[in-house]
Amino acid sequence: MSPTSYIAKQVADLKPSGIRRFFDLAAQMEDVISLGVGEPDFVTPWNFIEHSFHSLEQGYTSYTENAGMIELRQEISQFLKQNYHVTYNPEDQVIVTVGASQAIDLALRAIVNPGDEVIVVEPSFVAYTPTVTLAGGTPVTIQTRAEDDFKLQPEQLEEAITPNTKAIILCNPNNPTGTYLNKKELEPLAAVIEKHDLLVLSDEIYAKLTYDDDYTSFAALKSMQERTILISGFSKAFAMTGWRLGYAAGPAEIIAAMVKIHQYTMMCAPTMAQHAALEALKNGRQSVQDMMESYKQRRNFIVSSLNEIGLSCPNPGGAFYTFPSIQATGLTSGEFAEQLLEEEQVAVVPGDVFGENGEGYIRCSYATSLHQLDEAMERMERFVRKKM
Amino acid sequence: MNEVEIELLKIIEKNANLEVEKIAKLMNKEVDEIRELIQRLEKEKAILGYSTLIDWAKVMQFEEVTAMVDVKVTPARGVGFDKVAERIYRFPEVKAVYLMSGAYDLSVSVQGSTMMEIGNFISEKLSALDSVLSTTTHFILKKYKHDGIILQDDDDDDKRIVVSP
């Protein structure tokens, strides 16, 4: 028997991430300006790092509680209350995970039975659909429309729901589009969700990176807290991607089920990362604010530049991505990204890797220095002029 | 100061070399509006000048010595420390003067091309002032960080992978 034949069917059937394919292509090139990164260009603020060193010096090198250090869960709970006005008991309604990605995986494995459908709103973060499949569920995608600024419409949601629908994954602000739904836009969705008695996995990892409006957590909407698993973490707003630290907050029964899986598969999140996160929540507010202001300026810069180049780009309300249309060039997303990389050494991510409705778009991250952004825009302008 | 003015000042404090067009794009404002705002802030002396931070240690032909001098002085009647501070900061060798709390009164940063040049300035000009009681000179041996910028930073290359989710 060949080793391939041992691979589990649901894994063998998974499509490799389009991001991975494009990474392989970009990695072969030299002197690439990358707008392809989904992570901050800031190094983790020094006081978070220093606190982690200090914890190691003090001998905190062993396991923590499965659900995470209680001090950290208390701080997370406090943070959610202060920022989003949602109250969680740190004892049994919060779990610390290895990145928000693990929180999503745990949440899905905790709730999905074979045959259950989970709605994924596309364009979407590349991991949602595969993690639903790996949990034994059936992903059902909704294709949001460019003319709605890729905002999910209540009637689209209503249409996608079947008797088998159990949950929906919402990412607000969204990766890859940067689309941000405010309270008024979330409320009609919540009404549909309540009507059909669905659970919501609300991925709010970019919540602290919203620029023009106050952020409303999905869990803060009327009657939604008991049916929401709020997922977040430290990667994006706190510039801590490599620390792999996230969390989930939700109904005690669901969190207990997630802890059950976590204790057998992961034991606990890394202790030193938990200490860094503790410092981030206690003393990181100014750092987060400074980084957010910098992203906002760069967003203004890139959106204005892309529109000048002729790549139509709405102003995204959050995260650090723009999702401009490249349809005027007559190229597909893949062709555009590959040719741009080959001819001008600028890496962007083709929109179709985030779902079929991402075709005709590219994801450009502006989490990169202004100097690099400026150079990237000049190169893109030269490229687009040749193609149009 | 309103939010727009503060944002503008923060941007040009970080990089005074940015073109007005780029600043306008960063702030999502019209170019003329930003140009007028800069002119007004210059007039109001909120913007005092535009300087460049150079790591002179990297310029091989150029040798520069900086000393931090702790100065004890006798304050003058009616004007306190201000008058003596003014007499000190008028010297072109003096790059900065701060009134301090603690063991001495003024902290004076002095620049020259050799230690001897600085020594001569301190002994012949600074110490010779009537109100100066004593000076303690500390030479800077190496600069690690200046005005919030790390000078020995060989660490600013982008360590991220080219494409990530």
Coordinates of C-alpha atoms in Angstrom, one line a residue:
Chain A
M1 CA 0.0 0.0 0.0
S2 CA 1.3 3.5 -0.8
P3 CA 1.6 6.0 2.0
T4 CA -1.0 8.1 0.2
S5 CA -3.6 5.4 0.6
Y6 CA -3.4 5.8 4.4
I7 CA -4.4 9.4 4.3
A8 CA -7.9 10.0 5.7
K9 CA -10.4 10.8 3.0
Q10 CA -11.5 14.2 4.4
V11 CA -7.9 15.3 4.4
A12 CA -7.0 13.9 1.0
D13 CA -10.1 15.7 -0.4
L14 CA -9.1 19.1 1.0
K15 CA -7.9 21.5 -1.6
P16 CA -4.5 23.0 -0.9
S17 CA -4.8 26.6 0.1
G18 CA -4.5 29.0 -2.9
I19 CA -2.4 31.2 -0.6
R20 CA 0.1 28.4 -0.2
R21 CA 0.4 28.0 -4.0
F22 CA 1.0 31.7 -4.4
F23 CA 3.4 31.8 -1.5
D24 CA 5.5 29.1 -3.3
L25 CA 5.6 31.3 -6.4
A26 CA 6.5 34.5 -4.6
A27 CA 9.2 32.8 -2.5
Q28 CA 11.2 32.0 -5.6
M29 CA 11.5 35.7 -6.6
E30 CA 14.0 38.2 -5.2
D31 CA 13.5 41.8 -4.0
V32 CA 9.7 41.4 -3.9
I33 CA 7.6 44.1 -2.3
S34 CA 4.9 42.2 -0.5
L35 CA 1.4 43.3 -0.2
G36 CA 0.5 39.7 0.3
V37 CA 1.0 39.4 4.1
G38 CA -1.9 39.0 6.4
E39 CA 0.0 40.2 9.5
P40 CA 1.2 43.5 11.0
D41 CA 4.6 44.9 9.9
F42 CA 5.2 46.0 13.4
V43 CA 7.3 43.9 15.7
T44 CA 5.5 43.0 18.9
P45 CA 5.7 46.0 21.3
W46 CA 8.8 45.6 23.5
N47 CA 7.0 45.6 26.8
F48 CA 5.0 42.5 25.8
I49 CA 8.2 40.7 24.8
E50 CA 10.0 41.9 27.9
H51 CA 7.2 40.6 30.1
S52 CA 7.5 37.2 28.5
F53 CA 11.3 37.1 29.1
H54 CA 10.6 38.1 32.7
S55 CA 8.1 35.2 33.1
L56 CA 10.7 32.8 31.9
E57 CA 13.3 34.2 34.3
Q58 CA 10.8 33.7 37.1
G59 CA 10.5 30.1 36.2
Y60 CA 7.0 30.1 34.5
T61 CA 8.0 27.3 32.1
S62 CA 5.3 24.7 32.9
Y63 CA 1.8 24.0 31.8
T64 CA -1.0 26.4 32.7
E65 CA -4.6 25.5 33.3
N66 CA -6.2 23.9 30.2
A67 CA -8.4 26.9 29.7
G68 CA -5.5 29.3 30.2
M69 CA -4.1 31.3 33.1
I70 CA -7.0 32.6 35.2
E71 CA -5.3 36.1 35.4
L72 CA -5.3 36.2 31.6
R73 CA -8.9 35.0 31.4
Q74 CA -9.9 37.7 33.9
E75 CA -8.1 40.4 31.8
I76 CA -9.7 39.1 28.6
S77 CA -13.1 39.3 30.3
Q78 CA -12.3 42.8 31.5
F79 CA -11.2 43.8 28.0
L80 CA -14.4 42.5 26.4
K81 CA -16.5 44.3 28.9
Q82 CA -14.7 47.6 28.6
N83 CA -14.4 47.6 24.8
Y84 CA -17.6 45.9 23.7
H85 CA -19.9 45.9 26.7
V86 CA -20.2 42.1 26.9
T87 CA -19.8 40.3 30.2
Y88 CA -18.2 36.9 30.5
N89 CA -17.4 34.9 33.6
P90 CA -13.6 34.3 33.3
E91 CA -14.0 31.0 35.2
D92 CA -16.1 29.1 32.7
Q93 CA -16.9 31.3 29.7
V94 CA -13.4 32.1 28.4
I95 CA -10.8 29.8 26.9
V96 CA -7.3 30.7 25.8
T97 CA -6.2 29.0 22.6
V98 CA -3.3 28.6 20.3
G99 CA -4.3 31.5 18.0
A100 CA -7.8 32.4 16.9
S101 CA -7.4 29.6 14.3
Q102 CA -7.4 27.0 17.0
A103 CA -10.4 28.7 18.6
I104 CA -12.3 28.3 15.3
D105 CA -11.3 24.7 15.0
L106 CA -12.3 23.9 18.6
A107 CA -15.6 25.7 18.3
L108 CA -16.5 23.8 15.1
R109 CA -15.5 20.5 16.5
A110 CA -17.4 21.2 19.7
I111 CA -20.7 21.9 17.9
V112 CA -20.8 20.1 14.5
N113 CA -22.3 16.7 14.0
P114 CA -22.0 14.8 10.7
G115 CA -24.5 16.3 8.3
D116 CA -24.7 19.7 10.0
E117 CA -24.3 22.6 7.7
V118 CA -22.2 25.6 8.6
I119 CA -22.5 28.8 6.6
V120 CA -19.4 30.5 5.4
V121 CA -19.6 34.0 3.9
E122 CA -17.3 34.5 0.9
P123 CA -14.9 36.0 0.2
S124 CA -13.6 34.5 3.4
F125 CA -10.5 33.7 5.4
V126 CA -9.1 30.5 3.8
A127 CA -9.4 28.3 6.8
Y128 CA -13.1 28.4 7.5
T129 CA -14.4 26.0 4.9
P130 CA -11.6 23.3 5.5
T131 CA -12.1 23.4 9.3
V132 CA -15.9 22.9 8.8
T133 CA -15.1 19.9 6.6
L134 CA -12.5 18.5 9.1
A135 CA -15.0 18.9 11.9
G136 CA -17.3 16.6 9.8
G137 CA -19.7 19.3 8.8
T138 CA -20.8 20.6 5.4
P139 CA -19.8 24.1 4.5
V140 CA -22.4 26.1 2.7
T141 CA -21.1 29.3 1.1
I142 CA -22.8 32.5 0.5
Q143 CA -21.3 34.7 -2.2
T144 CA -21.6 38.4 -1.1
R145 CA -21.8 40.9 -3.9
A146 CA -19.4 43.7 -4.9
E147 CA -22.3 46.0 -5.4
D148 CA -23.1 45.5 -1.7
D149 CA -19.5 46.2 -0.8
F150 CA -19.3 42.5 0.0
K151 CA -21.6 43.0 2.9
L152 CA -23.8 40.0 3.7
Q153 CA -27.5 40.8 3.1
P154 CA -30.2 39.3 5.4
E155 CA -32.1 37.8 2.4
Q156 CA -29.0 36.0 1.2
L157 CA -28.6 34.5 4.7
E158 CA -32.3 33.5 4.8
E159 CA -31.9 31.8 1.4
A160 CA -28.9 29.8 2.4
I161 CA -30.5 28.4 5.6
T162 CA -31.8 24.8 5.5
P163 CA -33.2 22.5 8.2
N164 CA -29.6 21.2 8.6
T165 CA -28.0 24.6 9.2
K166 CA -26.4 24.8 12.6
A167 CA -24.1 27.8 12.6
I168 CA -22.7 30.6 10.6
I169 CA -19.1 32.0 10.7
L170 CA -18.9 35.8 10.5
C171 CA -15.7 37.7 10.2
N172 CA -16.1 41.3 11.1
P173 CA -14.1 43.3 9.9
N174 CA -13.5 40.8 7.1
N175 CA -10.3 39.2 5.8
P176 CA -9.8 39.6 2.7
T177 CA -12.1 42.5 1.8
G178 CA -11.7 44.8 4.9
T179 CA -15.5 45.1 4.8
Y180 CA -16.9 46.2 8.2
L181 CA -20.5 45.8 9.3
N182 CA -21.7 48.3 11.9
K183 CA -24.5 47.8 14.4
K184 CA -27.3 48.8 12.0
E185 CA -26.0 46.3 9.4
L186 CA -25.6 43.5 11.9
E187 CA -29.0 43.7 13.5
P188 CA -31.1 42.4 10.6
L189 CA -28.7 39.5 10.3
A190 CA -29.1 38.8 14.0
A191 CA -32.9 38.7 13.5
V192 CA -32.6 36.0 10.9
I193 CA -30.1 34.0 13.1
E194 CA -32.5 34.2 16.0
K195 CA -35.5 33.2 13.9
H196 CA -33.7 30.0 12.7
D197 CA -32.1 29.3 16.1
L198 CA -28.5 29.3 14.7
L199 CA -25.2 29.6 16.5
V200 CA -22.7 32.3 15.4
L201 CA -18.9 31.9 15.3
S202 CA -18.0 35.6 15.4
D203 CA -14.4 36.0 14.3
E204 CA -13.6 39.5 15.7
I205 CA -9.8 39.3 15.4
Y206 CA -9.7 42.6 13.6
A207 CA -12.2 44.4 15.9
K208 CA -9.6 46.8 17.3
L209 CA -8.7 47.7 13.7
T210 CA -11.8 49.6 12.7
Y211 CA -11.3 53.1 11.5
D212 CA -14.4 55.2 11.0
D213 CA -17.0 53.8 13.3
D214 CA -17.4 52.4 16.8
Y215 CA -17.2 48.6 16.9
T216 CA -20.1 46.5 17.9
S217 CA -19.4 42.9 18.9
F218 CA -22.0 40.4 17.6
A219 CA -22.4 39.1 21.1
A220 CA -23.4 42.6 22.2
L221 CA -26.5 42.6 20.0
K222 CA -29.9 41.9 21.7
S223 CA -30.4 38.2 22.5
M224 CA -27.2 37.2 20.7
Q225 CA -24.7 36.6 23.5
E226 CA -26.2 33.2 24.3
R227 CA -25.9 32.0 20.7
T228 CA -22.5 33.6 19.9
I229 CA -19.0 32.2 20.2
L230 CA -16.8 35.3 20.2
I231 CA -13.4 34.5 18.7
S232 CA -10.5 36.8 18.9
G233 CA -6.8 36.9 19.7
F234 CA -3.6 38.9 19.9
S235 CA -2.2 38.3 16.4
K236 CA -3.5 41.3 14.5
A237 CA -4.2 44.4 16.7
F238 CA -1.4 43.5 19.2
A239 CA 1.1 42.5 16.5
M240 CA 1.6 39.1 18.0
T241 CA 1.1 36.6 15.1
G242 CA 4.0 34.4 15.9
W243 CA 3.0 34.0 19.5
R244 CA 0.0 32.0 18.5
L245 CA -2.4 33.2 21.1
G246 CA -6.1 33.6 20.8
Y247 CA -9.3 33.1 22.8
A248 CA -12.9 32.3 22.6
A249 CA -15.7 33.5 24.9
G250 CA -19.2 32.1 24.9
P251 CA -21.9 30.1 26.7
A252 CA -20.3 28.0 29.5
E253 CA -21.5 24.7 28.1
I254 CA -19.9 25.3 24.7
I255 CA -16.7 26.6 26.2
A256 CA -16.6 23.5 28.5
A257 CA -16.9 21.3 25.4
M258 CA -14.1 23.3 23.7
V259 CA -11.9 22.9 26.8
K260 CA -12.6 19.1 26.7
I261 CA -11.1 18.9 23.2
H262 CA -8.3 21.3 24.0
Q263 CA -7.1 19.3 27.0
Y264 CA -6.7 16.2 25.0
T265 CA -5.2 17.7 21.9
M266 CA -3.3 20.8 23.0
M267 CA -3.2 20.8 26.8
C268 CA -2.8 24.6 27.0
A269 CA -1.5 27.6 25.0
P270 CA 2.2 28.4 25.5
T271 CA 2.8 29.8 28.9
M272 CA 5.3 32.5 27.9
A273 CA 2.9 33.8 25.2
Q274 CA 0.1 33.9 27.8
H275 CA 2.4 36.1 30.0
A276 CA 3.1 38.4 27.0
A277 CA -0.7 38.7 26.4
L278 CA -1.3 39.6 30.0
E279 CA 1.0 42.6 29.6
A280 CA -0.6 43.4 26.2
L281 CA -4.0 43.7 27.8
K282 CA -2.8 45.5 30.9
N283 CA -0.4 48.0 29.3
G284 CA -0.8 47.8 25.6
R285 CA -3.6 50.2 24.9
Q286 CA -1.3 53.0 23.6
S287 CA 0.7 50.7 21.4
V288 CA -2.5 49.3 19.8
Q289 CA -3.8 52.9 19.3
D290 CA -0.6 54.0 17.7
M291 CA -0.5 51.1 15.3
M292 CA -4.2 51.6 14.5
E293 CA -3.6 55.2 13.5
S294 CA -0.7 54.2 11.3
Y295 CA -2.8 51.6 9.5
K296 CA -5.6 54.1 9.0
Q297 CA -3.2 56.6 7.3
R298 CA -1.8 53.8 5.1
R299 CA -5.3 52.7 4.2
N300 CA -6.2 56.2 3.1
F301 CA -3.0 56.3 1.1
I302 CA -3.4 52.9 -0.7
V303 CA -7.1 53.4 -1.4
S304 CA -6.5 56.8 -3.0
S305 CA -3.5 55.4 -5.0
L306 CA -5.4 52.3 -6.3
N307 CA -8.3 54.4 -7.5
E308 CA -5.9 56.8 -9.2
I309 CA -4.3 53.9 -10.9
G310 CA -7.7 52.8 -12.2
L311 CA -8.2 49.8 -9.9
S312 CA -11.6 50.6 -8.4
C313 CA -11.4 50.2 -4.6
P314 CA -13.9 51.1 -2.0
N315 CA -12.7 52.4 1.4
P316 CA -12.6 49.4 3.7
G317 CA -13.8 50.0 7.2
G318 CA -11.4 47.7 9.0
A319 CA -8.6 45.1 9.1
F320 CA -5.6 46.0 7.0
Y321 CA -6.7 44.8 3.6
T322 CA -8.0 46.4 0.4
F323 CA -9.8 44.4 -2.2
P324 CA -9.6 46.4 -5.5
S325 CA -11.2 45.2 -8.7
I326 CA -8.8 44.3 -11.5
Q327 CA -11.6 43.7 -14.0
A328 CA -10.6 46.7 -16.1
T329 CA -7.3 45.0 -17.0
G330 CA -9.2 42.1 -18.6
L331 CA -7.0 39.7 -16.6
T332 CA -8.2 37.0 -14.2
S333 CA -7.1 37.5 -10.5
G334 CA -4.5 34.7 -10.9
E335 CA -3.1 36.1 -14.1
F336 CA -3.0 39.6 -12.7
A337 CA -1.2 38.5 -9.5
E338 CA 1.3 36.2 -11.4
Q339 CA 2.1 38.7 -14.0
L340 CA 2.5 41.6 -11.5
L341 CA 4.9 39.4 -9.5
E342 CA 6.9 38.4 -12.6
E343 CA 7.0 41.8 -14.2
E344 CA 7.2 44.2 -11.3
Q345 CA 8.1 42.0 -8.3
V346 CA 5.0 43.0 -6.3
A347 CA 3.2 40.3 -4.5
V348 CA -0.6 40.5 -4.0
V349 CA -3.0 37.6 -3.4
P350 CA -5.5 36.7 -6.1
G351 CA -9.0 37.2 -4.9
D352 CA -10.3 33.8 -6.0
V353 CA -8.4 32.0 -3.3
F354 CA -10.9 33.5 -0.9
G355 CA -13.9 32.1 -2.8
E356 CA -15.3 32.1 -6.3
N357 CA -16.8 35.6 -5.9
G358 CA -13.3 36.9 -5.2
E359 CA -12.5 36.4 -8.9
G360 CA -11.8 39.8 -10.5
Y361 CA -10.3 41.2 -7.3
I362 CA -6.9 41.0 -5.5
R363 CA -6.1 41.4 -1.9
C364 CA -3.5 44.0 -1.1
S365 CA -2.4 44.3 2.5
Y366 CA -1.3 47.7 3.6
A367 CA 0.4 46.4 6.7
T368 CA 3.7 47.4 5.2
S369 CA 5.9 50.5 5.5
L370 CA 4.8 53.7 3.7
H371 CA 8.0 53.7 1.7
Q372 CA 7.3 50.2 0.4
L373 CA 3.6 51.0 -0.2
D374 CA 4.6 54.0 -2.2
E375 CA 7.1 52.0 -4.3
A376 CA 4.5 49.2 -4.8
M377 CA 1.9 51.7 -6.1
E378 CA 4.4 53.1 -8.6
R379 CA 5.1 49.6 -9.9
M380 CA 1.5 48.7 -10.0
E381 CA 0.6 51.8 -11.9
R382 CA 3.3 51.0 -14.5
F383 CA 1.9 47.4 -14.7
V384 CA -1.7 48.5 -15.1
R385 CA -0.9 51.1 -17.7
K386 CA 0.7 48.3 -19.8
K387 CA -2.3 46.0 -19.5
M388 CA -5.1 48.5 -20.1
Chain B
M1 CA -5.1 72.1 18.5
N2 CA -7.6 69.9 16.8
E3 CA -7.3 66.3 15.8
V4 CA -6.3 67.0 12.2
E5 CA -3.5 69.4 13.2
I6 CA -2.2 66.9 15.7
E7 CA -2.3 64.1 13.2
L8 CA -0.4 66.3 10.7
L9 CA 2.2 67.2 13.2
K10 CA 2.8 63.5 14.2
I11 CA 3.2 62.6 10.5
I12 CA 5.8 65.3 9.8
E13 CA 7.6 64.8 13.1
K14 CA 8.2 61.2 11.9
N15 CA 9.2 62.2 8.4
A16 CA 9.7 65.8 7.5
N17 CA 10.7 64.8 4.0
L18 CA 7.2 63.6 2.9
E19 CA 5.7 65.5 0.0
V20 CA 2.5 67.4 0.7
E21 CA 0.7 65.2 -1.8
K22 CA 1.5 62.1 0.2
I23 CA 0.6 63.7 3.5
A24 CA -2.7 64.6 2.0
K25 CA -3.3 61.1 0.8
L26 CA -2.4 59.6 4.2
M27 CA -4.8 62.0 5.9
N28 CA -7.5 61.7 3.2
K29 CA -7.5 65.5 2.7
E30 CA -7.1 67.9 -0.1
V31 CA -3.5 68.9 -1.0
D32 CA -4.3 72.6 -0.7
E33 CA -5.8 72.2 2.7
I34 CA -2.7 70.4 4.0
R35 CA -0.4 73.0 2.4
E36 CA -2.3 75.9 4.1
L37 CA -2.3 74.0 7.4
I38 CA 1.4 73.5 7.3
Q39 CA 2.0 77.2 6.5
R40 CA -0.3 78.3 9.3
L41 CA 1.4 75.9 11.9
E42 CA 4.8 77.3 10.7
K43 CA 3.6 80.8 11.2
E44 CA 2.2 80.0 14.7
K45 CA 5.6 78.4 15.5
A46 CA 4.1 75.0 16.3
I47 CA 6.4 73.8 13.6
L48 CA 9.8 75.3 14.4
G49 CA 11.9 73.7 11.7
Y50 CA 12.7 70.6 9.8
S51 CA 15.7 68.6 10.8
T52 CA 17.4 65.4 9.6
L53 CA 18.6 62.8 12.0
I54 CA 22.0 61.6 10.7
D55 CA 24.1 58.8 12.2
W56 CA 27.4 60.6 11.9
A57 CA 29.2 57.5 13.1
K58 CA 28.5 56.1 9.7
V59 CA 30.2 59.1 7.9
M60 CA 33.8 58.0 8.1
Q61 CA 35.5 61.4 7.5
F62 CA 33.3 63.2 10.0
E63 CA 34.3 62.9 13.7
E64 CA 31.9 64.3 16.2
V65 CA 32.1 64.4 20.0
T66 CA 29.2 65.2 22.3
A67 CA 29.4 65.9 26.0
M68 CA 26.6 66.2 28.5
V69 CA 27.6 68.8 31.0
D70 CA 26.0 69.0 34.5
V71 CA 26.1 72.7 35.5
K72 CA 25.4 74.2 38.9
V73 CA 24.6 77.9 38.7
T74 CA 23.5 80.8 40.9
P75 CA 20.0 81.9 39.7
A76 CA 19.7 85.6 39.0
R77 CA 17.3 87.8 41.0
G78 CA 13.9 88.2 39.2
V79 CA 14.6 86.0 36.3
G80 CA 15.7 82.8 38.1
F81 CA 17.5 80.4 35.8
D82 CA 16.3 81.8 32.5
K83 CA 18.9 84.5 32.1
V84 CA 21.9 82.2 32.7
A85 CA 20.3 79.5 30.6
E86 CA 20.0 82.1 27.8
R87 CA 23.7 83.0 28.1
I88 CA 24.6 79.4 27.7
Y89 CA 22.2 78.4 24.9
R90 CA 23.4 81.3 22.7
F91 CA 26.8 79.6 22.2
P92 CA 26.8 77.8 18.9
E93 CA 28.7 74.8 20.5
V94 CA 25.6 74.2 22.7
K95 CA 23.1 71.9 21.2
A96 CA 20.6 71.6 24.1
V97 CA 19.9 73.1 27.5
Y98 CA 17.5 71.7 30.1
L99 CA 16.6 72.9 33.5
M100 CA 16.8 69.9 35.8
S101 CA 15.7 68.9 39.2
G102 CA 18.1 67.2 41.5
A103 CA 21.9 67.4 42.1
Y104 CA 22.6 70.1 39.5
D105 CA 20.6 72.9 37.7
L106 CA 21.2 72.8 34.0
S107 CA 22.0 69.9 31.7
V108 CA 24.0 71.2 28.7
S109 CA 24.7 69.2 25.6
V110 CA 27.9 70.4 23.8
Q111 CA 29.2 69.3 20.4
G112 CA 32.6 69.6 18.9
S113 CA 35.0 67.9 16.6
T114 CA 37.5 66.8 19.3
M115 CA 37.5 66.3 23.0
M116 CA 40.0 69.1 23.3
E117 CA 37.7 71.5 21.5
I118 CA 34.9 70.7 24.0
G119 CA 37.3 70.9 26.9
N120 CA 38.4 74.4 25.8
F121 CA 34.8 75.6 25.4
I122 CA 33.9 74.4 28.9
S123 CA 37.0 75.8 30.7
E124 CA 37.2 79.0 28.8
K125 CA 33.6 79.9 28.1
L126 CA 31.1 77.9 30.1
S127 CA 32.9 77.8 33.5
A128 CA 34.0 81.4 33.1
L129 CA 30.4 82.7 33.3
D130 CA 29.8 84.5 36.6
S131 CA 26.8 82.5 37.6
V132 CA 28.3 79.1 36.9
L133 CA 29.4 77.5 40.1
S134 CA 30.6 74.1 38.8
T135 CA 30.6 71.8 35.8
T136 CA 30.8 68.0 35.5
T137 CA 31.4 66.8 32.0
H138 CA 30.4 63.4 30.6
F139 CA 31.5 62.4 27.1
I140 CA 29.2 60.3 25.1
L141 CA 31.1 57.2 23.9
K142 CA 28.4 55.6 21.7
K143 CA 24.9 56.4 20.7
Y144 CA 22.4 53.6 20.8
K145 CA 19.1 55.5 20.5
H146 CA 18.5 59.2 19.7
D147 CA 15.2 61.0 19.6
G148 CA 13.3 57.7 19.7
I149 CA 15.2 56.2 16.8
I150 CA 17.5 53.2 17.4
L151 CA 20.8 54.0 15.7
Q152 CA 22.4 50.6 15.8
D153 CA 19.4 48.9 14.3
D154 CA 20.4 46.2 11.9
D155 CA 17.1 44.6 12.6
D156 CA 14.7 46.5 10.4
D157 CA 14.5 44.0 7.5
D158 CA 11.0 42.5 7.0
K159 CA 11.1 39.0 8.6
R160 CA 7.6 38.1 7.4
I161 CA 7.0 35.5 4.8
V162 CA 6.0 37.0 1.5
V163 CA 2.4 35.8 1.4
S164 CA 0.4 34.7 4.4
P165 CA -3.3 34.2 5.2

